[in-house]
CSV table of C-alpha atoms in Angstrom, one decimal:
chain,number,residue,atom,x,y,z
A,1,UNK,CA,-4.4,5.9,3.0
A,2,UNK,CA,-12.4,5.9,-5.5
A,3,UNK,CA,-9.7,7.6,-17.8
A,4,UNK,CA,-7.2,7.6,-23.9
A,5,UNK,CA,-5.1,8.5,-26.7
A,6,UNK,CA,-2.4,8.9,-24.1
A,7,UNK,CA,-3.2,6.1,-22.4
A,8,UNK,CA,-0.4,3.3,-24.0
A,9,UNK,CA,2.3,6.2,-23.6
A,10,UNK,CA,1.6,6.4,-19.8
A,11,UNK,CA,1.1,2.4,-19.6
A,12,UNK,CA,4.8,2.3,-21.4
A,13,UNK,CA,6.4,5.0,-18.9
A,14,UNK,CA,4.8,3.2,-15.7
A,15,UNK,CA,6.1,-0.2,-17.0
A,16,UNK,CA,9.4,1.8,-17.9
A,17,UNK,CA,9.5,3.3,-14.2
A,18,UNK,CA,9.1,-0.4,-12.6
A,19,UNK,CA,11.9,-1.9,-14.8
A,20,UNK,CA,14.3,0.7,-14.2
A,21,UNK,CA,13.6,1.1,-10.6
A,22,UNK,CA,15.8,-1.1,-8.5
A,23,UNK,CA,13.3,-2.9,-7.6
A,24,UNK,CA,13.3,-4.6,-4.8
A,25,UNK,CA,-3.9,0.7,4.7
A,26,UNK,CA,-4.6,-1.5,6.2
A,27,UNK,CA,-1.0,-1.9,6.3
A,28,UNK,CA,0.4,-5.1,4.5
A,29,UNK,CA,2.7,-7.8,6.0
A,30,UNK,CA,3.4,-9.9,3.0
A,31,UNK,CA,6.6,-8.3,1.9
A,32,UNK,CA,9.5,-10.4,3.1
A,33,UNK,CA,12.8,-9.1,3.7
A,34,UNK,CA,15.6,-11.6,3.4
A,35,UNK,CA,15.2,-14.6,4.9
A,36,UNK,CA,17.2,-15.4,8.3
A,37,UNK,CA,18.5,-18.5,9.0
A,38,UNK,CA,17.5,-19.6,12.7
A,39,UNK,CA,19.5,-22.6,13.9
A,40,UNK,CA,17.9,-25.1,15.9
A,41,UNK,CA,19.6,-26.1,19.0
A,42,UNK,CA,21.5,-29.0,17.5
A,43,UNK,CA,22.9,-26.1,15.1
A,44,UNK,CA,21.0,-26.8,11.9
A,45,UNK,CA,17.6,-25.6,10.3
A,46,UNK,CA,14.6,-27.7,11.5
A,47,UNK,CA,13.8,-28.8,8.1
A,48,UNK,CA,12.7,-32.5,6.4
A,49,UNK,CA,14.0,-32.3,2.8
A,50,UNK,CA,13.0,-28.6,1.4
A,51,UNK,CA,10.0,-28.1,3.7
A,52,UNK,CA,10.7,-25.9,7.0
A,53,UNK,CA,9.3,-27.7,9.7
A,54,UNK,CA,9.5,-25.1,12.8
A,55,UNK,CA,6.2,-24.1,14.1
A,56,UNK,CA,4.4,-21.3,12.4
A,57,UNK,CA,3.9,-17.9,14.4
A,58,UNK,CA,0.4,-15.8,13.4
A,59,UNK,CA,0.4,-12.1,14.3
A,60,UNK,CA,-3.1,-10.6,13.7
A,61,UNK,CA,-3.6,-6.9,14.1
A,62,UNK,CA,-7.0,-5.1,14.4
A,63,UNK,CA,-7.4,-1.5,15.0
A,64,UNK,CA,-9.2,1.9,13.6
A,65,UNK,CA,-7.7,4.3,11.1
A,66,UNK,CA,-8.6,7.3,9.8
A,67,UNK,CA,-8.0,7.9,6.1
A,68,UNK,CA,-9.7,9.5,2.8
A,69,UNK,CA,-11.8,7.3,1.0
A,70,UNK,CA,-10.8,8.1,-2.5
A,71,UNK,CA,-8.3,10.4,-4.1
A,72,UNK,CA,-8.6,14.0,-3.2
A,73,UNK,CA,-11.3,13.2,-0.4
A,74,UNK,CA,-11.9,16.1,1.9
A,75,UNK,CA,-12.4,14.4,4.8
A,76,UNK,CA,-10.8,12.0,7.1
A,77,UNK,CA,-13.4,8.8,7.5
A,78,UNK,CA,-13.1,5.9,10.0
A,79,UNK,CA,-12.0,2.6,8.5
A,80,UNK,CA,-10.7,-0.7,10.1
A,81,UNK,CA,-7.0,-1.8,9.8
A,82,UNK,CA,-6.6,-5.5,9.7
A,83,UNK,CA,-3.3,-6.9,9.4
A,84,UNK,CA,-2.0,-10.8,9.1
A,85,UNK,CA,1.7,-11.4,9.4
A,86,UNK,CA,3.2,-15.1,9.5
A,87,UNK,CA,6.6,-16.4,10.4
A,88,UNK,CA,8.8,-19.7,10.8
A,89,UNK,CA,10.7,-20.9,14.3
A,90,UNK,CA,12.2,-17.5,15.9
A,91,UNK,CA,12.4,-15.5,12.1
A,92,UNK,CA,11.0,-12.0,12.4
A,93,UNK,CA,8.0,-10.9,11.2
A,94,UNK,CA,8.3,-10.0,7.4
A,95,UNK,CA,7.9,-6.1,6.8
A,96,UNK,CA,4.9,-4.3,5.2
A,97,UNK,CA,4.5,-0.7,4.7
A,98,UNK,CA,0.9,1.3,4.8
A,99,UNK,CA,-0.3,1.5,1.4
A,100,UNK,CA,1.6,-1.5,0.1
A,101,UNK,CA,-2.0,-3.5,-0.8
A,102,UNK,CA,-2.5,-7.1,-0.7
A,103,UNK,CA,0.5,-8.7,-2.6
A,104,UNK,CA,1.3,-12.8,-3.2
A,105,UNK,CA,5.0,-13.5,-3.7
A,106,UNK,CA,5.4,-15.6,-6.7
A,107,UNK,CA,9.4,-15.1,-7.2
A,108,UNK,CA,11.5,-14.8,-4.2
A,109,UNK,CA,15.3,-15.0,-5.4
A,110,UNK,CA,17.5,-13.8,-2.6
A,111,UNK,CA,16.6,-10.2,-1.7
A,112,UNK,CA,14.3,-9.7,-4.7
A,113,UNK,CA,10.6,-10.3,-4.4
A,114,UNK,CA,7.8,-10.1,-7.1
A,115,UNK,CA,4.2,-11.1,-7.6
A,116,UNK,CA,0.6,-10.3,-8.2
A,117,UNK,CA,-1.1,-8.1,-6.2
A,118,UNK,CA,-4.3,-5.5,-5.6
A,119,UNK,CA,-5.6,-2.8,-3.7
A,120,UNK,CA,-9.4,-1.1,-2.8
A,121,UNK,CA,-10.2,2.2,-3.6
A,122,UNK,CA,-13.0,3.7,-2.0
A,123,UNK,CA,-16.2,5.2,-4.1
A,124,UNK,CA,-16.9,9.1,-4.4
A,125,UNK,CA,-20.6,10.0,-4.2
A,126,UNK,CA,-22.2,12.8,-6.2
A,127,UNK,CA,-22.5,14.8,-3.2
A,128,UNK,CA,-18.9,14.5,-2.3
A,129,UNK,CA,-16.5,17.5,-2.6
A,130,UNK,CA,-19.1,20.3,-2.8
A,131,UNK,CA,-21.6,18.2,-4.7
A,132,UNK,CA,-22.6,18.0,-8.6
A,133,UNK,CA,-19.5,15.6,-9.4
A,134,UNK,CA,-20.0,12.5,-11.4
A,135,UNK,CA,-20.0,9.5,-9.1
A,136,UNK,CA,-16.8,7.2,-9.2
A,137,UNK,CA,-17.7,3.5,-8.3
A,138,UNK,CA,-15.3,1.9,-5.6
A,139,UNK,CA,-12.1,0.7,-7.6
A,140,UNK,CA,-10.8,-2.8,-7.6
A,141,UNK,CA,-7.0,-2.7,-8.9
A,142,UNK,CA,-5.4,-5.7,-9.9
A,143,UNK,CA,-1.9,-5.3,-10.4
A,144,UNK,CA,1.9,-6.8,-10.1
A,145,UNK,CA,4.7,-5.8,-7.6
A,146,UNK,CA,8.6,-6.1,-7.6
A,147,UNK,CA,11.0,-5.4,-4.9
A,148,UNK,CA,14.5,-5.6,-3.7
A,149,UNK,CA,16.1,-5.2,-0.3
A,150,UNK,CA,19.9,-3.7,-1.6
A,151,UNK,CA,20.7,-3.9,2.2
A,152,UNK,CA,19.3,-5.3,5.3
A,153,UNK,CA,17.9,-1.6,6.3
A,154,UNK,CA,16.4,-0.5,2.9
A,155,UNK,CA,13.4,-1.9,0.9
A,156,UNK,CA,13.1,-0.2,-2.9
A,157,UNK,CA,9.6,-1.1,-4.3
A,158,UNK,CA,7.3,-0.5,-7.4
A,159,UNK,CA,3.7,-1.7,-8.5
A,160,UNK,CA,1.4,-1.3,-11.7
A,161,UNK,CA,-2.3,-1.7,-11.2
A,162,UNK,CA,-4.9,-1.5,-13.3
A,163,UNK,CA,-8.6,-0.3,-12.5
A,164,UNK,CA,-11.3,-2.6,-13.7
A,165,UNK,CA,-13.9,-1.2,-11.8
A,166,UNK,CA,-14.3,2.6,-11.0
A,167,UNK,CA,-11.9,4.6,-12.5
A,168,UNK,CA,-10.8,2.3,-15.2
A,169,UNK,CA,-7.4,3.8,-15.5
A,170,UNK,CA,-3.7,2.9,-14.8
A,171,UNK,CA,-2.1,3.7,-11.6
A,172,UNK,CA,1.8,3.1,-10.4
A,173,UNK,CA,3.7,3.6,-6.8
A,174,UNK,CA,7.5,3.9,-6.7
A,175,UNK,CA,8.4,3.6,-2.9
A,176,UNK,CA,11.4,3.2,-0.5
A,177,UNK,CA,11.8,2.2,3.1
A,178,UNK,CA,14.0,2.7,5.7
A,179,UNK,CA,13.5,-0.2,8.1
A,180,UNK,CA,15.2,-0.3,11.3
A,181,UNK,CA,14.1,-3.3,14.1
A,182,UNK,CA,15.4,-5.3,16.7
A,183,UNK,CA,13.5,-8.7,15.6
A,184,UNK,CA,9.8,-8.6,16.5
A,185,UNK,CA,10.4,-6.5,19.6
A,186,UNK,CA,10.2,-3.1,17.9
A,187,UNK,CA,10.2,-1.9,14.6
A,188,UNK,CA,10.2,1.7,13.1
A,189,UNK,CA,9.9,2.5,9.2
A,190,UNK,CA,9.7,5.8,6.9
A,191,UNK,CA,10.0,6.2,3.1
A,192,UNK,CA,8.9,8.6,0.6
A,193,UNK,CA,6.2,7.7,-2.4
A,194,UNK,CA,5.4,8.8,-5.9
A,195,UNK,CA,2.2,7.9,-7.2
A,196,UNK,CA,1.7,8.2,-11.0
A,197,UNK,CA,-1.4,7.7,-13.0
A,198,UNK,CA,-2.5,7.6,-16.9
A,199,UNK,CA,-5.3,10.2,-18.3
A,200,UNK,CA,-8.3,7.7,-17.3
A,201,UNK,CA,-7.6,7.6,-14.5
A,202,UNK,CA,-6.6,11.5,-13.5
A,203,UNK,CA,-10.3,12.4,-15.7
A,204,UNK,CA,-12.2,10.1,-13.2
A,205,UNK,CA,-11.1,11.6,-10.3
A,206,UNK,CA,-9.8,15.7,-11.0
A,207,UNK,CA,-11.4,16.0,-14.6
A,208,UNK,CA,-14.3,18.4,-15.2
A,209,UNK,CA,-16.3,17.9,-18.6
A,210,UNK,CA,-19.0,19.9,-19.7
A,211,UNK,CA,-21.9,18.6,-18.0
A,212,UNK,CA,-20.1,19.0,-14.8
A,213,UNK,CA,-19.0,22.4,-15.4
A,214,UNK,CA,-22.8,23.4,-15.7
A,215,UNK,CA,-24.0,21.7,-12.8
A,216,UNK,CA,-21.2,23.1,-10.1
A,217,UNK,CA,-19.9,26.4,-11.8
A,218,UNK,CA,-16.2,25.2,-12.2
A,219,UNK,CA,-13.9,25.5,-14.9
A,220,UNK,CA,-13.9,22.8,-17.4
A,221,UNK,CA,-10.7,20.8,-17.0
A,222,UNK,CA,-8.9,18.0,-18.8
A,223,UNK,CA,-6.0,16.5,-17.0
A,224,UNK,CA,-3.6,14.3,-18.6
A,225,UNK,CA,-1.3,11.3,-16.8
A,226,UNK,CA,2.1,11.7,-15.2
A,227,UNK,CA,2.8,12.0,-11.4
A,228,UNK,CA,-0.1,12.9,-9.5
A,229,UNK,CA,1.1,12.6,-5.8
A,230,UNK,CA,4.4,12.6,-3.7
A,231,UNK,CA,4.4,12.0,0.1
A,232,UNK,CA,5.7,9.8,2.9
A,233,UNK,CA,4.6,7.1,5.3
A,234,UNK,CA,5.8,5.3,8.3
A,235,UNK,CA,4.9,2.7,10.6
A,236,UNK,CA,6.2,1.6,14.2
A,237,UNK,CA,5.4,-1.8,16.1
A,238,UNK,CA,6.3,-2.3,20.0
A,239,UNK,CA,5.6,-5.8,21.3
A,240,UNK,CA,4.5,-5.5,25.0
A,241,UNK,CA,5.3,-9.3,25.4
A,242,UNK,CA,5.7,-12.8,23.7
A,243,UNK,CA,2.1,-12.2,22.4
A,244,UNK,CA,0.8,-8.7,22.5
A,245,UNK,CA,2.0,-5.7,20.2
A,246,UNK,CA,0.6,-2.3,19.3
A,247,UNK,CA,1.1,-0.7,15.9
A,248,UNK,CA,0.8,2.8,15.0
A,249,UNK,CA,0.6,4.0,11.0
A,250,UNK,CA,0.5,7.5,9.3
A,251,UNK,CA,0.7,8.4,5.5
A,252,UNK,CA,0.7,11.7,3.9
A,253,UNK,CA,0.4,12.4,0.2
A,254,UNK,CA,0.4,15.9,-1.7
A,255,UNK,CA,-1.4,16.0,-4.8
A,256,UNK,CA,0.5,17.7,-7.9
A,257,UNK,CA,0.6,18.6,-11.4
A,258,UNK,CA,-2.5,18.2,-12.9
A,259,UNK,CA,-4.2,16.2,-9.9
A,260,UNK,CA,-3.1,19.6,-7.7
A,261,UNK,CA,-4.5,21.9,-10.1
A,262,UNK,CA,-7.7,20.6,-10.8
A,263,UNK,CA,-10.6,23.1,-9.9
A,264,UNK,CA,-12.4,20.2,-7.8
A,265,UNK,CA,-9.4,19.6,-5.3
A,266,UNK,CA,-8.8,23.4,-5.1
A,267,UNK,CA,-12.5,24.0,-4.2
A,268,UNK,CA,-12.1,21.2,-1.5
A,269,UNK,CA,-9.1,22.3,-0.4
A,270,UNK,CA,-7.8,19.3,-0.2
A,271,UNK,CA,-4.1,18.7,-1.8
A,272,UNK,CA,-2.7,17.0,1.3
A,273,UNK,CA,-4.2,13.7,2.2
A,274,UNK,CA,-3.5,12.5,5.7
A,275,UNK,CA,-4.1,8.9,7.4
A,276,UNK,CA,-3.5,7.7,10.7
A,277,UNK,CA,-4.2,4.6,12.7
A,278,UNK,CA,-3.5,2.3,15.8
A,279,UNK,CA,-3.7,-1.4,16.2
A,280,UNK,CA,-3.7,-3.9,19.0
A,281,UNK,CA,-1.7,-7.2,17.9
A,282,UNK,CA,-2.0,-10.8,18.9
A,283,UNK,CA,0.5,-13.7,18.3
A,284,UNK,CA,-0.1,-17.6,18.3
A,285,UNK,CA,1.7,-20.5,17.2
A,286,UNK,CA,0.4,-23.3,15.0
A,287,UNK,CA,2.4,-26.4,15.0
A,288,UNK,CA,4.9,-28.2,17.6
């Protein structure tokens, strides 16, 4: 699982989408479900004032995955899965899904969370997708996320990010996940995804200007903003014992709208974007 007049309109649309949504790859493990109160043998939470003194458990997962390096990539490329999760005492590790990005929760009110985040999108070289296309540098995308768990098994999430390098556009993801789990013994999740972006983003990845058309023979194409992909993502984790676990992740996206109609994507036949990976996890404890 990397362009302007219409950009304010798209930015406003994305912001409204985030606010109107019941807000709650390398997969991320920072998104916390409703916190469970775990009892000590004496029947109370082991806390000193507002500080939780229970031992901290840390799970590190490493493994390979194959995924497109950038939107519209026609090859699955090898990259690492690096996932770190933290929990206290017997609390289950928090849930995260492929494509969530790297996030920091600053607001946590009951079932609602929000905070800053970022993602990194790979670069497109001039010889990719048949050659002759403009290079797009690696894109750093800082932004914000918000999510809510309306019930224990359902997570709703939205984010908005801005490329400060590479495509320099706005992008947003709307997500819903069904999450079934038995503590940390096993977890399975599955849910749909919708990706939206502004005109600058789509011009960078899917547009064909006059110079590119002359070099490649492709028809000129000037995409506008809007939804550019729909898909689904899933994750499964099974504990082998108290310390070792295995994880499988997968994601599918289908380029739609102007992105799917782009001559670049048509030539490469890359409307379907697929990712898959496996990882081995090890859990250790810090503290008493």
